[in-house]
Amino acid sequence: MKSPVLQKIFFVMICFAGAVSSRAKEPADTSTSQLGDVPLQQVAPGIFQLGSVRLNKERKTIQFPATINMTNGLIEYLVVTGIGKLHESILKTDTEPSQIHIAMLFIGAQGAGTNSIRTNISGDKFTIELNWKNGGSEKHAYAEDFIFNSKTKSPMSKVAWIYNGSKLIDGTFIAQRDGSIVAIISDPLALANNAQPDRDNDEIWFVKTNAVPPLNTAVEVTFQLEWPPKNAKNEK
């Protein structure tokens, strides 16, 4: 018998891929479960790989690769794919939004429900962390550190982001179609959104140029499904 989590994953994969190509077993009993054309691989106890997304069930994190796409200018997105609004996004990724969504479901995210007809943005709270290399040293930042609010003349405040989970419309997963993963300006069709009061103001959010690494730098993006994070530092 499949677990409730796997049942949810199967349902989502059917919506995305049209069918499940073979019957999956409980991840604890096998190193690879076939979900559509994407293998869910157990790489360590409690740690799984789904395409380019790595997820940790115990820590409730997912990680995926991206690159720096913008180092200055007005922005409306934090992360998009190559078919997304690249002229308005700090990061770009080749990771499929559907894989990110399945991974978030696997670690327990509920979101607003992909069939929700609500236009307001609601869902689970989570943090976004970014890691990259500069020479031989490891660098770390929160997503907010890369974003400047011209209204307050300061970096974006560190508060939770909202994982709303995009929508299914006529069988199409819209985040996959549009390449919209994390929105700074309200976008209920993206996977995730800015939770701050000025999220509807499309004239105040800019890349914090002196904080971002150079163009095309490889960055690891981590979603932590927890608020506040257990090991949060008191940062000003």
PDB file of C-alpha atoms in Angstrom:
ATOM      1  CA  MET A   1       0.000   0.000   0.000  1.00  0.00           C
ATOM      2  CA  LYS A   2       1.343   3.419  -0.913  1.00  0.00           C
ATOM      3  CA  SER A   3       1.832   6.076   1.772  1.00  0.00           C
ATOM      4  CA  PRO A   4      -0.349   9.237   1.673  1.00  0.00           C
ATOM      5  CA  VAL A   5       2.716  11.211   0.585  1.00  0.00           C
ATOM      6  CA  LEU A   6       3.361   8.929  -2.377  1.00  0.00           C
ATOM      7  CA  GLN A   7      -0.313   8.952  -3.284  1.00  0.00           C
ATOM      8  CA  LYS A   8      -0.110  12.745  -3.487  1.00  0.00           C
ATOM      9  CA  ILE A   9       3.043  12.520  -5.605  1.00  0.00           C
ATOM     10  CA  PHE A  10       1.400  10.040  -7.967  1.00  0.00           C
ATOM     11  CA  PHE A  11      -1.600  12.332  -8.414  1.00  0.00           C
ATOM     12  CA  VAL A  12       0.608  15.307  -9.242  1.00  0.00           C
ATOM     13  CA  MET A  13       2.753  13.281 -11.640  1.00  0.00           C
ATOM     14  CA  ILE A  14      -0.344  12.059 -13.455  1.00  0.00           C
ATOM     15  CA  CYS A  15      -1.414  15.667 -13.892  1.00  0.00           C
ATOM     16  CA  PHE A  16       2.032  16.689 -15.162  1.00  0.00           C
ATOM     17  CA  ALA A  17       3.091  13.702 -17.211  1.00  0.00           C
ATOM     18  CA  GLY A  18      -0.216  12.118 -18.154  1.00  0.00           C
ATOM     19  CA  ALA A  19       0.546   8.738 -16.603  1.00  0.00           C
ATOM     20  CA  VAL A  20       2.860   6.888 -14.249  1.00  0.00           C
ATOM     21  CA  SER A  21       5.052   4.601 -16.291  1.00  0.00           C
ATOM     22  CA  SER A  22       5.457   1.904 -13.631  1.00  0.00           C
ATOM     23  CA  ARG A  23       4.257   1.084 -10.139  1.00  0.00           C
ATOM     24  CA  ALA A  24       6.426   2.754  -7.463  1.00  0.00           C
ATOM     25  CA  LYS A  25       7.319   1.177  -4.167  1.00  0.00           C
ATOM     26  CA  GLU A  26       7.703   2.905  -0.817  1.00  0.00           C
ATOM     27  CA  PRO A  27      10.987   4.894  -0.983  1.00  0.00           C
ATOM     28  CA  ALA A  28      12.218   3.228   2.220  1.00  0.00           C
ATOM     29  CA  ASP A  29      12.126  -0.139   0.426  1.00  0.00           C
ATOM     30  CA  THR A  30      13.897   0.815  -2.793  1.00  0.00           C
ATOM     31  CA  SER A  31      16.624   3.113  -4.051  1.00  0.00           C
ATOM     32  CA  THR A  32      14.687   4.147  -7.137  1.00  0.00           C
ATOM     33  CA  SER A  33      10.970   4.737  -7.692  1.00  0.00           C
ATOM     34  CA  GLN A  34       9.852   5.585 -11.197  1.00  0.00           C
ATOM     35  CA  LEU A  35       7.468   8.557 -11.285  1.00  0.00           C
ATOM     36  CA  GLY A  36       6.596   9.200 -14.898  1.00  0.00           C
ATOM     37  CA  ASP A  37       9.926   9.621 -16.695  1.00  0.00           C
ATOM     38  CA  VAL A  38      11.658  11.071 -13.617  1.00  0.00           C
ATOM     39  CA  PRO A  39      13.334   8.671 -11.169  1.00  0.00           C
ATOM     40  CA  LEU A  40      12.970   9.386  -7.447  1.00  0.00           C
ATOM     41  CA  GLN A  41      16.256   8.112  -6.075  1.00  0.00           C
ATOM     42  CA  GLN A  42      17.103   7.565  -2.429  1.00  0.00           C
ATOM     43  CA  VAL A  43      20.737   8.694  -2.113  1.00  0.00           C
ATOM     44  CA  ALA A  44      21.014   8.434   1.678  1.00  0.00           C
ATOM     45  CA  PRO A  45      18.640   7.749   4.581  1.00  0.00           C
ATOM     46  CA  GLY A  46      15.846  10.338   4.298  1.00  0.00           C
ATOM     47  CA  ILE A  47      17.528  12.074   1.344  1.00  0.00           C
ATOM     48  CA  PHE A  48      16.145  11.777  -2.195  1.00  0.00           C
ATOM     49  CA  GLN A  49      16.989  13.081  -5.653  1.00  0.00           C
ATOM     50  CA  LEU A  50      14.241  13.982  -8.126  1.00  0.00           C
ATOM     51  CA  GLY A  51      15.803  15.212 -11.352  1.00  0.00           C
ATOM     52  CA  SER A  52      18.009  18.128 -10.318  1.00  0.00           C
ATOM     53  CA  VAL A  53      16.184  18.584  -6.992  1.00  0.00           C
ATOM     54  CA  ARG A  54      17.571  17.092  -3.787  1.00  0.00           C
ATOM     55  CA  LEU A  55      15.229  16.820  -0.813  1.00  0.00           C
ATOM     56  CA  ASN A  56      15.748  16.042   2.847  1.00  0.00           C
ATOM     57  CA  LYS A  57      12.589  14.775   4.557  1.00  0.00           C
ATOM     58  CA  GLU A  58      13.889  15.210   8.112  1.00  0.00           C
ATOM     59  CA  ARG A  59      15.174  18.753   7.629  1.00  0.00           C
ATOM     60  CA  LYS A  60      12.245  19.640   5.355  1.00  0.00           C
ATOM     61  CA  THR A  61      14.514  21.177   2.727  1.00  0.00           C
ATOM     62  CA  ILE A  62      14.816  20.991  -1.032  1.00  0.00           C
ATOM     63  CA  GLN A  63      17.807  22.194  -3.056  1.00  0.00           C
ATOM     64  CA  PHE A  64      18.286  22.891  -6.742  1.00  0.00           C
ATOM     65  CA  PRO A  65      20.902  24.640  -8.928  1.00  0.00           C
ATOM     66  CA  ALA A  66      20.558  28.100 -10.485  1.00  0.00           C
ATOM     67  CA  THR A  67      22.784  30.853 -11.883  1.00  0.00           C
ATOM     68  CA  ILE A  68      22.937  34.610 -11.458  1.00  0.00           C
ATOM     69  CA  ASN A  69      20.871  36.131 -14.268  1.00  0.00           C
ATOM     70  CA  MET A  70      20.855  39.844 -13.306  1.00  0.00           C
ATOM     71  CA  THR A  71      23.205  42.007 -11.268  1.00  0.00           C
ATOM     72  CA  ASN A  72      21.303  45.294 -11.471  1.00  0.00           C
ATOM     73  CA  GLY A  73      17.935  46.717 -12.430  1.00  0.00           C
ATOM     74  CA  LEU A  74      14.243  46.501 -11.570  1.00  0.00           C
ATOM     75  CA  ILE A  75      13.019  42.980 -10.773  1.00  0.00           C
ATOM     76  CA  GLU A  76       9.744  41.115 -10.326  1.00  0.00           C
ATOM     77  CA  TYR A  77      11.054  37.572  -9.772  1.00  0.00           C
ATOM     78  CA  LEU A  78      13.737  35.867  -7.747  1.00  0.00           C
ATOM     79  CA  VAL A  79      13.871  32.609  -9.760  1.00  0.00           C
ATOM     80  CA  VAL A  80      12.530  31.646 -13.183  1.00  0.00           C
ATOM     81  CA  THR A  81      13.372  29.042 -15.803  1.00  0.00           C
ATOM     82  CA  GLY A  82      14.703  29.838 -19.266  1.00  0.00           C
ATOM     83  CA  ILE A  83      11.169  30.363 -20.575  1.00  0.00           C
ATOM     84  CA  GLY A  84      10.277  32.699 -17.719  1.00  0.00           C
ATOM     85  CA  LYS A  85      10.659  36.464 -17.402  1.00  0.00           C
ATOM     86  CA  LEU A  86      14.436  36.538 -17.543  1.00  0.00           C
ATOM     87  CA  HIS A  87      14.518  40.326 -17.957  1.00  0.00           C
ATOM     88  CA  GLU A  88      12.988  40.626 -14.456  1.00  0.00           C
ATOM     89  CA  SER A  89      14.630  37.812 -12.469  1.00  0.00           C
ATOM     90  CA  ILE A  90      17.798  37.634 -10.381  1.00  0.00           C
ATOM     91  CA  LEU A  91      18.218  33.882 -10.846  1.00  0.00           C
ATOM     92  CA  LYS A  92      17.530  31.430 -13.643  1.00  0.00           C
ATOM     93  CA  THR A  93      17.406  27.651 -13.430  1.00  0.00           C
ATOM     94  CA  ASP A  94      17.068  24.633 -15.693  1.00  0.00           C
ATOM     95  CA  THR A  95      15.185  22.786 -12.933  1.00  0.00           C
ATOM     96  CA  GLU A  96      11.610  21.886 -13.817  1.00  0.00           C
ATOM     97  CA  PRO A  97       8.959  23.682 -11.700  1.00  0.00           C
ATOM     98  CA  SER A  98       7.005  20.405 -11.610  1.00  0.00           C
ATOM     99  CA  GLN A  99       9.956  18.661  -9.938  1.00  0.00           C
ATOM    100  CA  ILE A 100      10.263  21.450  -7.375  1.00  0.00           C
ATOM    101  CA  HIS A 101       6.552  21.175  -6.619  1.00  0.00           C
ATOM    102  CA  ILE A 102       6.648  17.392  -6.223  1.00  0.00           C
ATOM    103  CA  ALA A 103       9.667  17.709  -3.907  1.00  0.00           C
ATOM    104  CA  MET A 104       7.856  20.309  -1.793  1.00  0.00           C
ATOM    105  CA  LEU A 105       4.827  18.003  -1.518  1.00  0.00           C
ATOM    106  CA  PHE A 106       7.143  15.187  -0.472  1.00  0.00           C
ATOM    107  CA  ILE A 107       8.551  17.182   2.479  1.00  0.00           C
ATOM    108  CA  GLY A 108       5.070  18.168   3.612  1.00  0.00           C
ATOM    109  CA  ALA A 109       4.111  21.419   1.871  1.00  0.00           C
ATOM    110  CA  GLN A 110       0.389  21.943   1.365  1.00  0.00           C
ATOM    111  CA  GLY A 111       0.304  25.264  -0.508  1.00  0.00           C
ATOM    112  CA  ALA A 112      -3.010  26.763  -1.562  1.00  0.00           C
ATOM    113  CA  GLY A 113      -3.892  23.717  -3.676  1.00  0.00           C
ATOM    114  CA  THR A 114      -3.269  23.645  -7.414  1.00  0.00           C
ATOM    115  CA  ASN A 115      -7.009  23.573  -8.119  1.00  0.00           C
ATOM    116  CA  SER A 116      -7.770  26.557  -5.874  1.00  0.00           C
ATOM    117  CA  ILE A 117      -9.844  29.256  -7.544  1.00  0.00           C
ATOM    118  CA  ARG A 118      -8.719  31.902  -5.083  1.00  0.00           C
ATOM    119  CA  THR A 119      -6.700  34.752  -6.524  1.00  0.00           C
ATOM    120  CA  ASN A 120      -5.263  35.846  -3.190  1.00  0.00           C
ATOM    121  CA  ILE A 121      -1.934  34.265  -2.294  1.00  0.00           C
ATOM    122  CA  SER A 122      -1.856  31.821   0.592  1.00  0.00           C
ATOM    123  CA  GLY A 123       0.230  28.802   1.507  1.00  0.00           C
ATOM    124  CA  ASP A 124       3.044  27.473   3.633  1.00  0.00           C
ATOM    125  CA  LYS A 125       5.786  29.667   5.039  1.00  0.00           C
ATOM    126  CA  PHE A 126       9.382  28.912   4.105  1.00  0.00           C
ATOM    127  CA  THR A 127      12.821  30.501   3.838  1.00  0.00           C
ATOM    128  CA  ILE A 128      15.108  30.748   0.814  1.00  0.00           C
ATOM    129  CA  GLU A 129      18.874  30.472   1.220  1.00  0.00           C
ATOM    130  CA  LEU A 130      21.550  30.839  -1.441  1.00  0.00           C
ATOM    131  CA  ASN A 131      25.025  29.312  -1.465  1.00  0.00           C
ATOM    132  CA  TRP A 132      27.854  29.788  -3.951  1.00  0.00           C
ATOM    133  CA  LYS A 133      31.622  29.692  -4.231  1.00  0.00           C
ATOM    134  CA  ASN A 134      33.938  32.666  -4.481  1.00  0.00           C
ATOM    135  CA  GLY A 135      37.383  31.376  -5.291  1.00  0.00           C
ATOM    136  CA  GLY A 136      37.991  28.683  -2.685  1.00  0.00           C
ATOM    137  CA  SER A 137      35.533  30.003  -0.129  1.00  0.00           C
ATOM    138  CA  GLU A 138      31.876  29.170   0.425  1.00  0.00           C
ATOM    139  CA  LYS A 139      29.428  32.078   0.499  1.00  0.00           C
ATOM    140  CA  HIS A 140      25.937  32.195   1.987  1.00  0.00           C
ATOM    141  CA  ALA A 141      23.027  34.632   1.869  1.00  0.00           C
ATOM    142  CA  TYR A 142      19.291  34.748   2.311  1.00  0.00           C
ATOM    143  CA  ALA A 143      17.323  35.601  -0.824  1.00  0.00           C
ATOM    144  CA  GLU A 144      16.326  38.930   0.739  1.00  0.00           C
ATOM    145  CA  ASP A 145      20.000  39.968   0.860  1.00  0.00           C
ATOM    146  CA  PHE A 146      19.992  40.154  -2.959  1.00  0.00           C
ATOM    147  CA  ILE A 147      16.924  42.430  -3.125  1.00  0.00           C
ATOM    148  CA  PHE A 148      16.798  46.190  -2.494  1.00  0.00           C
ATOM    149  CA  ASN A 149      13.629  48.047  -1.545  1.00  0.00           C
ATOM    150  CA  SER A 150      13.850  51.579  -2.987  1.00  0.00           C
ATOM    151  CA  LYS A 151      10.871  52.674  -0.873  1.00  0.00           C
ATOM    152  CA  THR A 152      12.555  51.879   2.450  1.00  0.00           C
ATOM    153  CA  LYS A 153      16.053  52.394   0.984  1.00  0.00           C
ATOM    154  CA  SER A 154      17.184  49.129   2.540  1.00  0.00           C
ATOM    155  CA  PRO A 155      17.442  45.423   1.676  1.00  0.00           C
ATOM    156  CA  MET A 156      14.208  43.436   1.676  1.00  0.00           C
ATOM    157  CA  SER A 157      13.140  42.531   5.211  1.00  0.00           C
ATOM    158  CA  LYS A 158      13.754  38.932   6.265  1.00  0.00           C
ATOM    159  CA  VAL A 159      10.332  37.364   6.632  1.00  0.00           C
ATOM    160  CA  ALA A 160       8.808  34.106   5.420  1.00  0.00           C
ATOM    161  CA  TRP A 161       8.068  33.528   1.745  1.00  0.00           C
ATOM    162  CA  ILE A 162       4.775  31.872   0.758  1.00  0.00           C
ATOM    163  CA  TYR A 163       4.705  28.498  -1.006  1.00  0.00           C
ATOM    164  CA  ASN A 164       1.358  28.669  -2.788  1.00  0.00           C
ATOM    165  CA  GLY A 165       2.098  25.931  -5.350  1.00  0.00           C
ATOM    166  CA  SER A 166       0.830  27.517  -8.609  1.00  0.00           C
ATOM    167  CA  LYS A 167      -2.347  26.181 -10.298  1.00  0.00           C
ATOM    168  CA  LEU A 168      -3.608  23.529 -12.687  1.00  0.00           C
ATOM    169  CA  ILE A 169      -5.788  25.047 -15.422  1.00  0.00           C
ATOM    170  CA  ASP A 170      -7.340  22.733 -18.021  1.00  0.00           C
ATOM    171  CA  GLY A 171      -4.742  20.108 -17.165  1.00  0.00           C
ATOM    172  CA  THR A 172      -1.791  22.509 -17.544  1.00  0.00           C
ATOM    173  CA  PHE A 173       0.505  23.208 -14.600  1.00  0.00           C
ATOM    174  CA  ILE A 174       0.949  26.939 -15.044  1.00  0.00           C
ATOM    175  CA  ALA A 175       4.302  27.344 -13.251  1.00  0.00           C
ATOM    176  CA  GLN A 176       5.708  24.783 -15.696  1.00  0.00           C
ATOM    177  CA  ARG A 177       4.187  26.584 -18.680  1.00  0.00           C
ATOM    178  CA  ASP A 178       5.338  30.056 -17.595  1.00  0.00           C
ATOM    179  CA  GLY A 179       8.642  29.132 -15.923  1.00  0.00           C
ATOM    180  CA  SER A 180       7.677  31.127 -12.823  1.00  0.00           C
ATOM    181  CA  ILE A 181       9.174  29.729  -9.621  1.00  0.00           C
ATOM    182  CA  VAL A 182       9.575  32.513  -7.018  1.00  0.00           C
ATOM    183  CA  ALA A 183       7.791  35.845  -7.538  1.00  0.00           C
ATOM    184  CA  ILE A 184       8.641  39.118  -5.803  1.00  0.00           C
ATOM    185  CA  ILE A 185       5.618  40.866  -7.322  1.00  0.00           C
ATOM    186  CA  SER A 186       2.328  39.047  -6.605  1.00  0.00           C
ATOM    187  CA  ASP A 187       1.842  36.143  -9.013  1.00  0.00           C
ATOM    188  CA  PRO A 188      -0.562  33.407  -7.842  1.00  0.00           C
ATOM    189  CA  LEU A 189       0.513  31.303 -10.837  1.00  0.00           C
ATOM    190  CA  ALA A 190       4.136  31.104  -9.647  1.00  0.00           C
ATOM    191  CA  LEU A 191       5.185  28.355  -7.231  1.00  0.00           C
ATOM    192  CA  ALA A 192       6.056  30.817  -4.476  1.00  0.00           C
ATOM    193  CA  ASN A 193       5.573  34.467  -3.575  1.00  0.00           C
ATOM    194  CA  ASN A 194       6.857  37.395  -1.583  1.00  0.00           C
ATOM    195  CA  ALA A 195       4.808  37.785   1.640  1.00  0.00           C
ATOM    196  CA  GLN A 196       5.618  41.427   2.305  1.00  0.00           C
ATOM    197  CA  PRO A 197       3.076  44.292   2.290  1.00  0.00           C
ATOM    198  CA  ASP A 198       4.532  45.979  -0.821  1.00  0.00           C
ATOM    199  CA  ARG A 199       4.440  42.839  -2.972  1.00  0.00           C
ATOM    200  CA  ASP A 200       1.959  44.517  -5.359  1.00  0.00           C
ATOM    201  CA  ASN A 201       4.280  47.463  -5.997  1.00  0.00           C
ATOM    202  CA  ASP A 202       6.240  46.726  -9.185  1.00  0.00           C
ATOM    203  CA  GLU A 203       8.363  49.868  -9.009  1.00  0.00           C
ATOM    204  CA  ILE A 204      10.358  49.436  -5.788  1.00  0.00           C
ATOM    205  CA  TRP A 205      12.218  46.109  -6.006  1.00  0.00           C
ATOM    206  CA  PHE A 206      15.756  46.157  -7.434  1.00  0.00           C
ATOM    207  CA  VAL A 207      18.777  43.871  -7.512  1.00  0.00           C
ATOM    208  CA  LYS A 208      21.090  44.805  -4.628  1.00  0.00           C
ATOM    209  CA  THR A 209      24.077  45.096  -6.940  1.00  0.00           C
ATOM    210  CA  ASN A 210      26.800  45.127  -4.295  1.00  0.00           C
ATOM    211  CA  ALA A 211      25.459  41.923  -2.717  1.00  0.00           C
ATOM    212  CA  VAL A 212      25.059  39.570  -5.692  1.00  0.00           C
ATOM    213  CA  PRO A 213      27.937  37.549  -7.127  1.00  0.00           C
ATOM    214  CA  PRO A 214      28.973  38.063 -10.769  1.00  0.00           C
ATOM    215  CA  LEU A 215      26.714  37.219 -13.709  1.00  0.00           C
ATOM    216  CA  ASN A 216      26.422  33.478 -14.434  1.00  0.00           C
ATOM    217  CA  THR A 217      27.784  32.439 -11.019  1.00  0.00           C
ATOM    218  CA  ALA A 218      26.440  29.019 -10.035  1.00  0.00           C
ATOM    219  CA  VAL A 219      24.179  29.202  -6.980  1.00  0.00           C
ATOM    220  CA  GLU A 220      22.527  26.472  -4.919  1.00  0.00           C
ATOM    221  CA  VAL A 221      18.995  27.442  -3.886  1.00  0.00           C
ATOM    222  CA  THR A 222      17.576  25.963  -0.677  1.00  0.00           C
ATOM    223  CA  PHE A 223      13.904  26.077   0.325  1.00  0.00           C
ATOM    224  CA  GLN A 224      13.442  25.418   4.057  1.00  0.00           C
ATOM    225  CA  LEU A 225       9.862  24.497   4.875  1.00  0.00           C
ATOM    226  CA  GLU A 226       9.847  25.926   8.368  1.00  0.00           C
ATOM    227  CA  TRP A 227       9.224  29.303   9.941  1.00  0.00           C
ATOM    228  CA  PRO A 228      11.052  30.498  11.903  1.00  0.00           C
ATOM    229  CA  PRO A 229      14.000  28.271  10.939  1.00  0.00           C
ATOM    230  CA  LYS A 230      15.376  26.247  13.873  1.00  0.00           C
ATOM    231  CA  ASN A 231      18.881  27.662  13.606  1.00  0.00           C
ATOM    232  CA  ALA A 232      17.972  31.181  12.543  1.00  0.00           C
ATOM    233  CA  LYS A 233      20.600  33.775  13.383  1.00  0.00           C
ATOM    234  CA  ASN A 234      19.678  37.097  14.867  1.00  0.00           C
ATOM    235  CA  GLU A 235      20.599  39.328  11.958  1.00  0.00           C
ATOM    236  CA  LYS A 236      19.870  42.999  11.503  1.00  0.00           C
TER     237      LYS A 236
END
